[in-house]
Short mmCIF file of C-alpha atoms and ligand atoms in Angstrom, two decimals:
data_model
loop_
_atom_site.label_atom_id
_atom_site.label_comp_id
_atom_site.label_asym_id
_atom_site.label_seq_id
_atom_site.Cartn_x
_atom_site.Cartn_y
_atom_site.Cartn_z
CA MET A 193 113.29 116.31 65.40
CA GLU A 194 116.69 116.47 67.20
CA THR A 195 117.69 117.84 70.89
CA ILE A 196 120.40 120.50 71.90
CA LEU A 197 121.77 119.88 75.56
CA THR A 198 122.62 123.23 76.60
CA GLY A 199 123.95 124.39 80.48
CA GLU A 200 123.62 121.02 82.42
CA ALA A 201 124.38 119.38 79.03
CA ILE A 202 127.18 116.52 80.01
CA ARG A 203 126.78 116.32 83.78
CA ASP A 204 123.48 114.82 83.18
CA LEU A 205 124.09 112.60 79.76
CA GLY A 206 122.51 109.68 81.22
CA ARG A 207 119.15 111.48 81.04
CA TRP A 208 119.49 111.21 77.00
CA GLU A 209 120.19 107.44 77.05
CA GLY A 210 119.14 105.79 73.88
CA ARG A 211 118.32 109.25 72.56
CA GLU A 212 119.84 111.79 69.85
CA ALA A 213 121.46 114.64 71.40
CA THR A 214 123.67 117.68 70.10
CA LEU A 215 126.50 118.65 72.33
CA ARG A 216 128.14 122.00 72.52
CA GLY A 217 131.70 121.78 73.64
CA TRP A 218 135.49 121.99 73.12
CA LEU A 219 137.83 118.92 72.27
CA VAL A 220 139.80 118.29 75.03
CA ALA A 221 141.67 115.00 73.26
CA ARG A 222 141.48 112.95 69.85
CA ARG A 223 142.80 109.29 69.91
CA SER A 224 142.39 106.58 67.56
CA GLY A 225 141.42 103.45 68.64
CA GLY A 226 141.26 100.84 66.11
CA LYS A 227 139.58 101.92 63.23
CA VAL A 228 137.37 104.27 64.94
CA CYS A 229 138.07 107.94 66.50
CA PHE A 230 137.41 108.83 70.10
CA LEU A 231 136.64 112.65 70.77
CA THR A 232 137.03 113.73 74.36
CA VAL A 233 134.46 116.77 74.29
CA ARG A 234 134.01 119.25 77.35
CA ASP A 235 131.44 121.70 77.93
CA GLY A 236 131.97 123.04 81.42
CA THR A 237 129.77 120.25 83.29
CA GLY A 238 131.76 117.42 82.46
CA LEU A 239 133.24 115.23 79.91
CA CYS A 240 132.20 113.38 77.15
CA GLN A 241 133.34 110.51 75.32
CA CYS A 242 132.43 110.77 71.69
CA VAL A 243 132.72 108.01 69.60
CA VAL A 244 132.96 108.66 65.64
CA GLU A 245 133.05 105.23 63.26
CA PRO A 246 133.98 105.66 59.66
CA SER A 247 130.44 105.00 58.60
CA ALA A 248 129.31 108.30 59.40
CA ALA A 249 131.85 109.73 56.81
CA ALA A 250 131.87 113.25 56.95
CA ALA A 251 132.24 113.23 60.70
CA PHE A 252 135.08 110.71 60.62
CA THR A 253 136.78 112.75 58.16
CA LEU A 254 136.60 116.02 59.86
CA ALA A 255 137.25 114.29 63.44
CA GLY A 256 140.84 112.94 61.64
CA GLU A 257 141.70 116.99 61.20
CA LEU A 258 140.60 118.43 65.15
CA THR A 259 142.95 119.93 66.94
CA PRO A 260 142.68 120.63 70.95
CA GLU A 261 140.38 123.57 71.88
CA SER A 262 138.46 123.37 68.83
CA SER A 263 135.16 124.20 69.02
CA LEU A 264 132.37 121.98 67.59
CA THR A 265 128.97 120.61 67.83
CA VAL A 266 128.34 116.42 68.02
CA THR A 267 125.43 114.87 67.36
CA GLY A 268 124.71 111.48 68.08
CA VAL A 269 122.64 108.75 70.44
CA ILE A 270 123.82 108.36 73.72
CA ARG A 271 124.50 104.79 75.06
CA VAL A 272 126.10 103.44 78.13
CA GLU A 273 129.48 102.72 78.57
CA ALA A 274 131.02 101.71 81.67
CA ARG A 275 134.83 102.65 80.48
CA ALA A 276 133.96 106.29 79.39
CA PRO A 277 134.12 109.27 81.48
CA GLY A 278 130.43 109.76 83.38
CA GLY A 279 129.95 106.07 82.04
CA TYR A 280 127.93 106.94 78.77
CA GLU A 281 129.29 108.22 75.20
CA MET A 282 128.22 109.41 72.17
CA ALA A 283 127.56 107.30 68.94
CA VAL A 284 128.27 110.17 66.76
CA THR A 285 126.58 110.72 63.41
CA ARG A 286 127.55 114.40 62.67
CA LEU A 287 130.13 116.76 63.76
CA HIS A 288 130.29 120.71 63.02
CA VAL A 289 133.46 122.47 63.74
CA LEU A 290 132.59 126.27 64.55
CA GLN A 291 136.44 127.46 64.87
CA ARG A 292 139.41 125.17 64.30
CA ALA A 293 142.07 125.71 67.40
CA VAL A 294 145.88 126.13 65.56
CA ASP A 295 148.68 125.36 68.15
CA TYR A 296 146.83 125.49 71.77
CA PRO A 297 149.58 126.32 73.72
CA ILE A 298 148.95 124.43 76.68
CA THR A 299 149.64 120.78 76.11
CA ARG A 300 150.13 117.59 77.65
CA LYS A 301 153.63 118.03 78.56
CA ALA A 302 154.62 119.72 81.60
CA HIS A 303 154.55 123.55 81.67
CA GLY A 304 156.31 125.44 84.54
CA ILE A 305 154.15 127.54 86.83
CA GLU A 306 155.14 131.15 85.23
CA PHE A 307 154.23 130.14 81.49
CA LEU A 308 150.72 128.88 82.80
CA MET A 309 150.16 131.85 85.00
CA ASP A 310 151.36 134.01 81.84
CA HIS A 311 148.64 131.74 79.95
CA ARG A 312 145.92 131.78 82.99
CA HIS A 313 143.19 133.07 80.72
CA LEU A 314 143.24 129.49 78.68
CA TRP A 315 144.52 127.81 82.19
CA LEU A 316 141.12 128.13 83.27
CA ARG A 317 139.86 125.42 80.85
CA SER A 318 141.92 122.70 82.24
CA ALA A 319 139.87 120.20 84.29
CA ARG A 320 141.78 120.79 87.66
CA GLN A 321 141.17 124.70 87.10
CA THR A 322 137.22 124.29 86.67
CA ALA A 323 137.06 121.98 89.68
CA ILE A 324 138.72 124.92 91.77
CA LEU A 325 136.19 127.43 90.06
CA LYS A 326 133.34 125.21 91.45
CA ILE A 327 134.31 124.45 94.70
CA ARG A 328 135.28 128.30 95.24
CA HIS A 329 131.51 129.13 93.84
CA THR A 330 130.42 126.46 96.61
CA ILE A 331 132.08 127.94 99.44
CA ILE A 332 131.23 131.35 98.56
CA ARG A 333 127.09 130.32 98.12
CA ALA A 334 127.32 128.36 101.22
CA CYS A 335 128.82 131.50 103.17
CA ARG A 336 126.23 133.81 101.90
CA GLU A 337 123.15 131.18 102.35
CA TYR A 338 124.77 130.44 105.99
CA PHE A 339 124.51 134.49 106.72
CA ASP A 340 121.41 134.99 104.99
CA ARG A 341 119.68 132.15 106.77
CA ASN A 342 120.66 133.22 110.04
CA GLY A 343 119.19 137.16 110.15
CA PHE A 344 122.05 138.75 108.45
CA THR A 345 121.53 141.56 106.06
CA LEU A 346 123.75 142.19 103.40
CA VAL A 347 125.63 145.54 103.15
CA ASP A 348 127.62 146.46 100.50
CA THR A 349 130.49 148.44 101.68
CA PRO A 350 133.13 151.29 99.42
CA ILE A 351 136.49 149.90 97.84
CA LEU A 352 137.71 153.63 97.69
CA VAL A 353 138.17 154.88 100.48
CA SER A 354 139.95 157.42 102.67
CA GLY A 355 142.38 156.05 105.22
CA ALA A 356 143.50 152.71 107.01
CA GLY A 357 141.30 150.03 107.99
CA GLU A 358 144.01 147.68 109.11
CA ASP A 359 147.44 149.27 108.86
CA ARG A 360 149.21 151.84 107.06
CA GLN A 361 151.87 149.98 105.53
CA SER A 362 150.05 147.71 103.16
CA LEU A 363 147.71 150.49 101.70
CA PHE A 364 147.08 150.81 97.68
CA SER A 365 147.16 154.65 96.69
CA VAL A 366 144.60 155.64 94.38
CA ASP A 367 144.37 159.51 92.46
CA TYR A 368 140.80 160.35 93.39
CA PHE A 369 140.13 163.81 91.53
CA GLY A 370 143.22 164.65 92.67
CA GLU A 371 142.75 164.08 96.44
CA PRO A 372 144.65 161.11 98.00
CA ALA A 373 142.26 157.88 98.37
CA GLN A 374 143.02 153.98 99.21
CA LEU A 375 141.76 150.76 98.02
CA THR A 376 140.04 149.61 101.08
CA GLN A 377 141.53 146.72 103.37
CA THR A 378 138.69 145.43 104.96
CA GLY A 379 134.99 146.59 105.05
CA GLN A 380 134.83 146.25 108.55
CA LEU A 381 134.73 149.79 109.54
CA HIS A 382 131.89 150.90 107.24
CA LEU A 383 130.15 147.55 108.03
CA GLU A 384 130.36 148.85 111.71
CA THR A 385 127.73 151.71 111.00
CA ALA A 386 125.45 149.44 109.06
CA CYS A 387 125.68 147.06 112.37
CA MET A 388 124.58 149.76 114.38
CA ALA A 389 121.76 149.93 111.93
CA LEU A 390 120.39 146.71 111.31
CA GLY A 391 121.90 144.33 114.49
CA LYS A 392 123.25 141.90 112.37
CA VAL A 393 125.03 142.34 108.92
CA TYR A 394 127.64 141.10 106.58
CA CYS A 395 129.62 142.18 103.31
CA PHE A 396 131.25 140.41 100.66
CA GLY A 397 133.80 141.97 98.60
CA PRO A 398 137.27 142.33 96.93
CA THR A 399 139.81 144.07 99.83
CA PHE A 400 143.50 144.85 99.19
CA ARG A 401 146.68 144.88 100.33
CA ALA A 402 149.98 146.07 99.25
CA GLU A 403 152.05 143.39 100.61
CA LYS A 404 155.34 143.30 99.49
CA SER A 405 155.97 139.44 100.63
CA LYS A 406 156.06 136.01 98.28
CA THR A 407 154.38 133.71 100.10
CA ARG A 408 151.99 130.59 99.21
CA ARG A 409 149.26 132.75 101.72
CA HIS A 410 149.18 136.15 100.32
CA LEU A 411 147.69 138.01 97.38
CA THR A 412 147.29 141.55 97.07
CA GLU A 413 143.63 141.49 96.01
CA PHE A 414 141.47 138.79 97.87
CA TRP A 415 137.79 138.36 98.58
CA MET A 416 136.49 138.27 102.10
CA ILE A 417 132.94 137.65 103.75
CA GLU A 418 132.46 139.72 106.86
CA PRO A 419 129.82 139.58 109.37
CA GLU A 420 129.04 142.11 112.30
CA ILE A 421 127.12 141.10 115.11
CA ALA A 422 125.56 144.11 117.67
CA PHE A 423 125.55 143.42 121.18
CA ALA A 424 127.76 140.17 120.55
CA ASP A 425 131.48 139.59 122.98
CA VAL A 426 134.04 137.69 121.14
CA ASP A 427 133.10 134.32 122.41
CA GLU A 428 129.36 134.77 120.62
CA VAL A 429 131.12 135.80 117.45
CA MET A 430 133.86 132.78 117.26
CA ALA A 431 130.65 130.32 117.77
CA VAL A 432 129.52 132.04 114.22
CA ALA A 433 132.77 131.23 113.24
CA GLU A 434 132.91 127.80 114.15
CA SER A 435 129.31 126.84 112.79
CA LEU A 436 130.14 128.64 109.79
CA ILE A 437 132.92 127.05 108.90
CA CYS A 438 131.61 123.18 109.89
CA ASP A 439 128.53 124.26 107.83
CA VAL A 440 130.79 125.20 104.54
CA VAL A 441 132.85 122.04 104.89
CA ALA A 442 129.67 119.77 105.09
CA ARG A 443 128.37 121.92 101.87
CA VAL A 444 131.69 121.15 99.90
CA LEU A 445 131.79 117.67 100.66
CA ALA A 446 128.21 117.13 99.94
CA ALA A 447 128.58 118.78 96.61
CA HIS A 448 131.94 118.04 95.11
CA ALA A 449 133.30 114.59 95.80
CA THR A 450 134.13 114.25 92.14
CA ASP A 451 136.11 117.99 92.31
CA LEU A 452 137.79 116.95 95.33
CA ALA A 453 138.96 113.27 94.11
CA LEU A 454 140.51 115.04 90.85
CA LEU A 455 142.12 117.48 92.84
CA GLY A 456 143.59 114.85 95.41
CA ARG A 457 142.15 115.91 98.11
CA ASP A 458 142.26 113.55 101.35
CA LEU A 459 138.50 113.86 102.20
CA ALA A 460 139.02 111.93 105.55
CA ALA A 461 140.67 114.99 106.76
CA LEU A 462 137.58 116.78 105.80
CA HIS A 463 135.34 114.40 106.88
CA GLU A 464 137.04 114.76 110.42
CA ILE A 465 135.89 118.79 110.75
CA ARG A 466 133.13 119.12 113.67
CA ALA A 467 132.55 121.31 116.49
CA PRO A 468 134.21 122.36 119.19
CA PHE A 469 137.16 123.38 117.63
CA PRO A 470 140.21 123.71 119.99
CA ARG A 471 141.21 127.29 121.50
CA LEU A 472 144.43 128.19 122.50
CA THR A 473 145.41 131.62 123.73
CA TYR A 474 148.19 133.40 122.28
CA GLN A 475 149.98 132.60 125.40
CA GLU A 476 149.64 129.06 125.51
CA ALA A 477 150.42 128.94 121.67
CA MET A 478 153.93 130.68 122.39
CA GLU A 479 154.46 128.19 124.97
CA VAL A 480 153.77 125.28 122.52
CA LEU A 481 155.94 126.78 120.07
CA ARG A 482 158.85 127.08 122.25
CA GLY A 483 158.35 123.78 124.02
CA PRO A 484 159.59 120.12 123.64
CA GLU A 485 156.15 118.55 121.85
CA THR A 486 157.21 121.21 118.96
CA ARG A 487 161.08 120.06 118.97
CA GLU A 488 160.14 116.32 118.93
CA ARG A 489 157.25 116.87 116.71
CA LEU A 490 159.55 118.87 114.02
CA THR A 491 162.75 116.56 114.44
CA ARG A 492 160.58 113.49 113.79
CA GLU A 493 158.94 115.24 110.75
CA ILE A 494 162.09 116.07 109.57
CA GLU A 495 163.68 112.19 109.63
CA THR A 496 160.65 111.04 107.67
CA ASP A 497 160.89 113.79 105.30
CA ARG A 498 164.60 112.38 104.48
CA VAL A 499 163.24 108.85 104.32
CA ARG A 500 160.58 109.80 101.86
CA LEU A 501 162.85 112.18 99.57
CA SER A 502 165.50 108.75 99.62
CA GLU A 503 162.87 106.67 98.22
CA SER A 504 161.24 109.45 96.04
CA ILE A 505 164.55 109.58 94.48
CA HIS A 506 165.23 105.96 94.22
CA GLN A 507 161.78 105.65 92.50
CA ALA A 508 162.74 108.65 89.99
CA ASP A 509 165.86 106.55 89.03
CA GLU A 510 163.70 103.01 88.71
CA LEU A 511 161.25 105.07 86.15
CA GLU A 512 163.93 106.44 84.23
CA ARG A 513 165.60 103.27 83.57
CA GLN A 514 161.85 101.78 82.31
CA ARG A 515 161.72 104.94 79.99
CA ALA A 516 165.28 104.24 78.33
CA GLY A 517 164.03 100.74 77.47
CA GLU A 518 160.48 101.67 76.54
CA THR A 519 159.61 101.47 73.11
CA LYS A 520 155.65 101.81 72.93
CA ALA A 521 154.64 105.31 72.82
CA TRP A 522 151.83 105.19 74.77
CA LYS A 523 153.84 103.58 77.90
CA GLN A 524 156.67 106.20 77.64
CA GLU A 525 153.61 108.77 77.82
CA GLN A 526 152.56 107.28 81.07
CA LEU A 527 156.11 106.64 82.37
CA ASP A 528 156.98 110.59 81.40
CA GLN A 529 153.59 111.60 83.68
CA LEU A 530 155.27 109.39 86.57
CA ILE A 531 158.49 110.71 86.14
CA ARG A 532 157.42 114.01 86.29
CA GLU A 533 155.36 113.42 89.51
CA ALA A 534 158.01 111.87 91.16
CA ARG A 535 160.28 114.49 90.40
CA GLU A 536 157.56 117.07 91.52
CA SER A 537 157.48 115.34 95.22
CA ILE A 538 161.27 114.86 95.21
CA HIS A 539 161.41 119.31 94.62
CA GLU A 540 158.84 119.66 97.48
CA LEU A 541 160.45 117.58 100.23
CA GLU A 542 163.83 119.51 99.12
CA GLN A 543 162.23 122.62 100.25
CA GLU A 544 160.50 121.51 103.11
CA LEU A 545 163.64 120.19 104.27
CA ALA A 546 165.61 122.95 103.45
CA VAL A 547 162.83 125.28 105.55
CA LYS A 548 162.13 123.11 108.47
CA PRO A 549 165.07 123.61 110.56
CA GLN A 550 164.78 127.24 110.65
CA HIS A 551 161.27 127.07 111.06
CA LEU A 552 161.45 125.16 114.01
CA GLU A 553 164.48 127.56 115.30
CA LEU A 554 161.82 130.45 114.76
CA ALA A 555 159.29 129.14 116.98
CA GLN A 556 161.82 127.84 119.56
CA ASN A 557 163.31 131.28 119.80
CA PHE A 558 159.47 132.84 119.61
CA GLU A 559 159.06 135.59 121.64
CA TRP A 560 156.05 137.30 123.85
CA GLY A 561 154.63 140.23 121.82
CA LYS A 562 155.66 138.82 118.30
CA ASP A 563 152.89 138.21 115.79
CA LEU A 564 152.37 134.44 114.59
CA GLY A 565 154.54 134.13 111.19
CA GLY A 566 153.14 131.89 108.43
CA SER A 567 155.67 129.17 110.00
CA ASP A 568 154.11 129.28 113.34
CA GLU A 569 150.71 128.70 112.28
CA THR A 570 151.66 126.17 109.80
CA ILE A 571 153.23 124.44 112.97
CA LEU A 572 150.50 125.10 115.44
CA SER A 573 147.91 123.80 112.83
CA ARG A 574 149.57 120.93 112.08
CA ARG A 575 148.94 119.78 115.75
CA GLN A 576 145.57 118.54 115.43
CA PRO A 577 142.61 117.65 113.01
CA GLN A 578 140.65 120.44 113.49
CA PRO A 579 140.70 124.33 113.00
CA MET A 580 142.11 125.95 115.95
CA PHE A 581 140.85 129.27 117.16
CA VAL A 582 144.09 131.37 118.65
CA THR A 583 142.86 134.19 121.23
CA ASP A 584 143.96 137.05 122.83
CA TYR A 585 147.04 138.20 121.03
CA PRO A 586 149.05 141.35 122.44
CA ARG A 587 147.52 144.49 121.22
CA GLU A 588 151.29 145.79 119.84
CA VAL A 589 150.65 143.16 116.65
CA LYS A 590 147.12 143.74 116.17
CA ALA A 591 144.44 146.41 114.50
CA PHE A 592 143.86 149.69 116.67
CA TYR A 593 140.03 148.68 117.04
CA MET A 594 140.12 145.64 118.83
CA LYS A 595 138.41 145.65 122.50
CA ALA A 596 141.00 145.49 125.15
CA HIS A 597 141.36 142.57 127.27
CA PRO A 598 139.30 143.14 130.63
CA THR A 599 141.79 141.78 133.12
CA ASP A 600 145.15 142.33 131.05
CA PRO A 601 145.46 145.68 129.40
CA ARG A 602 148.26 144.46 127.14
CA LEU A 603 146.16 142.14 125.17
CA VAL A 604 142.87 142.15 122.88
CA ARG A 605 139.75 140.14 122.79
CA ASN A 606 140.46 138.63 119.19
CA PHE A 607 140.90 135.43 117.86
CA ASP A 608 142.46 134.30 114.12
CA LEU A 609 140.99 130.59 113.20
CA LEU A 610 143.64 128.49 111.88
CA ALA A 611 143.25 125.75 109.38
CA PRO A 612 144.72 122.23 109.91
CA GLU A 613 147.36 120.00 107.98
CA GLY A 614 149.58 123.25 108.22
CA TYR A 615 147.28 125.60 106.23
CA GLY A 616 147.33 128.26 109.20
CA GLU A 617 144.66 131.76 109.31
CA ILE A 618 142.08 132.03 107.00
CA ILE A 619 139.75 134.04 109.80
CA GLY A 620 140.58 137.07 111.73
CA GLY A 621 138.15 138.61 114.23
CA SER A 622 137.57 140.55 117.42
CA GLN A 623 135.47 142.29 119.91
CA ARG A 624 135.54 146.06 118.66
CA GLU A 625 136.91 148.62 121.36
CA ASP A 626 133.37 150.28 122.11
CA ASP A 627 134.61 152.91 124.33
CA GLU A 628 135.76 156.32 122.46
CA ALA A 629 138.39 157.56 124.71
CA VAL A 630 140.15 153.92 124.27
CA LEU A 631 139.56 154.32 120.79
CA ARG A 632 141.11 157.43 120.41
CA ALA A 633 144.35 156.51 122.39
CA ASN A 634 144.76 153.53 120.05
CA LEU A 635 143.99 155.38 117.23
CA ALA A 636 147.27 157.95 118.21
CA SER A 637 149.54 155.16 119.69
CA LYS A 638 148.96 153.70 115.95
CA GLY A 639 150.10 156.70 114.29
CA LEU A 640 146.27 157.30 113.04
CA ASN A 641 144.85 160.82 113.42
CA PRO A 642 141.57 160.40 114.78
CA GLU A 643 140.21 163.12 113.03
CA ASP A 644 139.87 160.93 109.88
CA TYR A 645 138.01 158.41 111.96
CA ALA A 646 135.47 161.05 113.29
CA TRP A 647 132.45 159.26 111.93
CA TYR A 648 133.70 155.84 113.04
CA LEU A 649 134.26 157.50 116.55
CA ASP A 650 130.55 158.65 116.62
CA LEU A 651 129.44 155.08 117.01
CA ARG A 652 130.61 155.35 120.36
CA LYS A 653 129.15 158.43 121.22
CA TYR A 654 125.66 157.28 119.80
CA GLY A 655 124.44 154.27 121.47
CA SER A 656 127.59 152.73 121.86
CA VAL A 657 127.37 148.62 122.01
CA PRO A 658 129.16 145.54 122.45
CA HIS A 659 130.20 144.11 119.09
CA GLY A 660 132.29 142.35 116.89
CA GLY A 661 132.92 140.13 113.82
CA PHE A 662 135.17 138.88 111.70
CA GLY A 663 136.66 138.54 108.39
CA LEU A 664 136.70 135.10 106.17
CA GLY A 665 139.52 135.02 103.12
CA ILE A 666 137.45 132.89 100.54
CA GLU A 667 141.17 132.30 98.92
CA ARG A 668 142.69 130.81 101.76
CA THR A 669 139.38 128.81 102.19
CA VAL A 670 139.74 127.49 98.91
CA THR A 671 143.45 126.31 99.34
CA TRP A 672 142.44 124.70 102.42
CA LEU A 673 139.41 122.89 101.45
CA CYS A 674 141.21 121.80 97.56
CA GLY A 675 144.35 120.82 99.72
CA LEU A 676 146.13 123.20 97.29
CA LYS A 677 149.82 124.49 97.89
CA HIS A 678 149.62 127.88 96.95
CA VAL A 679 147.08 130.90 97.06
CA ARG A 680 147.54 131.43 93.37
CA GLU A 681 145.13 129.06 91.84
CA THR A 682 142.29 129.84 94.14
CA ILE A 683 141.13 132.83 91.87
CA ALA A 684 140.45 133.25 88.33
CA TYR A 685 142.85 135.98 87.82
CA PRO A 686 145.38 136.14 91.11
CA ARG A 687 146.92 139.80 91.85
CA LEU A 688 150.39 138.89 93.29
CA MET A 689 153.39 141.20 93.63
CA GLY A 690 154.67 141.15 90.14
CA ARG A 691 151.72 139.69 89.02
CA LEU A 692 149.06 142.04 87.06
CA ARG A 693 148.28 140.09 83.52
CA PRO A 694 146.50 138.82 82.17
O1 4AD B 48 143.00 138.97 109.70
P1 4AD B 48 142.84 140.01 108.76
O2 4AD B 48 143.22 141.46 108.28
O3 4AD B 48 141.44 140.68 109.53
C1 4AD B 48 140.32 141.62 108.75
O4 4AD B 48 140.64 142.73 108.01
C2 4AD B 48 139.17 142.59 109.56
N1 4AD B 48 139.16 143.64 109.59
C3 4AD B 48 138.16 141.56 109.78
C4 4AD B 48 137.12 141.64 110.40
O5 4AD B 48 137.00 141.41 111.99
N2 4AD B 48 135.92 142.23 109.65
O6 4AD B 48 141.93 139.55 107.51
C5 4AD B 48 140.87 138.47 107.38
C6 4AD B 48 141.01 137.21 106.85
C7 4AD B 48 142.43 136.26 107.04
O7 4AD B 48 142.25 135.35 108.17
C8 4AD B 48 142.95 135.91 105.80
O8 4AD B 48 141.99 134.75 105.76
C9 4AD B 48 142.36 136.63 104.59
O9 4AD B 48 141.09 137.76 105.50
N3 4AD B 48 143.60 137.52 104.38
C10 4AD B 48 144.29 137.37 103.18
N4 4AD B 48 144.19 136.29 102.31
C11 4AD B 48 144.84 136.58 100.87
N5 4AD B 48 145.65 137.20 101.16
C12 4AD B 48 145.92 138.11 101.78
N6 4AD B 48 147.28 139.24 101.63
C13 4AD B 48 145.51 138.43 103.08
N7 4AD B 48 145.29 138.96 103.85
C14 4AD B 48 144.32 138.58 105.01
MG1 MG B 49 144.53 138.34 110.29
#
């Protein structure tokens, strides 16, 4: 009788020690060592080293012809092997090839990012991409469970809408049976109506922004989880954001040590995350940006980058020299990898050095009334190891629905949460304007027609209460927790300006 492992298969290989099992998966790599053939097989839960000896004659012949990404089933006894990934391996007795893959386009050589993005449908199979997808899954689950546990009701808000939820500039238009419609920028406005019905609610769905900017932080389609709380002021809303983040970070750390290590994530930085998060008003943030502390810190960073750059160049040259004199194929491959890594870090440092002086310049000349730019957020969020709240922005740079500040009418009662290590904004939230007249005036001053928001204004007519909420961008959060450089790897199919396929 033979056993087939499905689903949990390779992750739980140890449970099958000493027994025969059949794995179903795909070939990652094949190599021969002495007389035997080693197959590395993946099944979505992990990697299994499968050893095929010449004595398993039929399997051995098949194994010798196997190509990367061929689909297969392998049968054999599971045994302990400290050197194998996961600590176990399979001694193969039988091998069945479901389909032999020919010329799989993603190879071990370095591919450029555009090539990989064009082959995203296959790139997803790589160890790095599967690790990111799993962490994303945990982040989403942790968010949902946080709200479910704390008495929030999930309400799904529409994706096809009429009118702006944030601003008029970044709307995608759709033809809705001849009537102009848009793809939603946020679930918030509809969610507020449900909040007045249920008290504590959240929505989670795709949101769209026609952002004509190519940055490491912007997608045109991204997923946002948004809670909304009746009778809450901005401080209560911030407390929820803070405890949600602590919860999510703890969940990711508990479940993904191996995945994070594979991504090269600095775990110490994540272990440091704990409440309370520091709070700065917009005014204070501006003073930091303009002040001597920022000038000194960035000047120091630039010096350190220069030193690291010359070290990396030296190291790459040294590796190239070794590579030129190397004759063993496996050593050459190892050196090629190291050279690629050195070249990458040279490229990154050169890019940093090219922009940092401009970023410093922008920060030092920051003027009251401007929104914080990406580089300003980077500077602010590198100051401390904790995520940081920036509150009370000028109303001009923020959406129409934000509550006026009680003592300074130029400001609104809002907050952004900036993730540390330079990641920047991952949450935007606010208390909402609950006064009908003020809200009408806000709409008009943003060039929006109050008639289009009649249903939204109704909330301020029939039992208006103080309330507020926020939106957490899933992809930005994944970028931060995985320690990635760009948001494009955080979703299976990123939609960016100039990227709609596959
Ligand atoms: O700050 P934003 O625009 O806030 C809102 O949409 C509010 N209506 C939310 C609310 O109060 N219910 O967006 C919230 C978050 C940002 O902090 C960021 O994480 C993410 O959504 N986000 C984006 N992520 C990727 N690409 C983009 N273009 C994004 N725009 C916003
Ligand atoms: Mg925002």
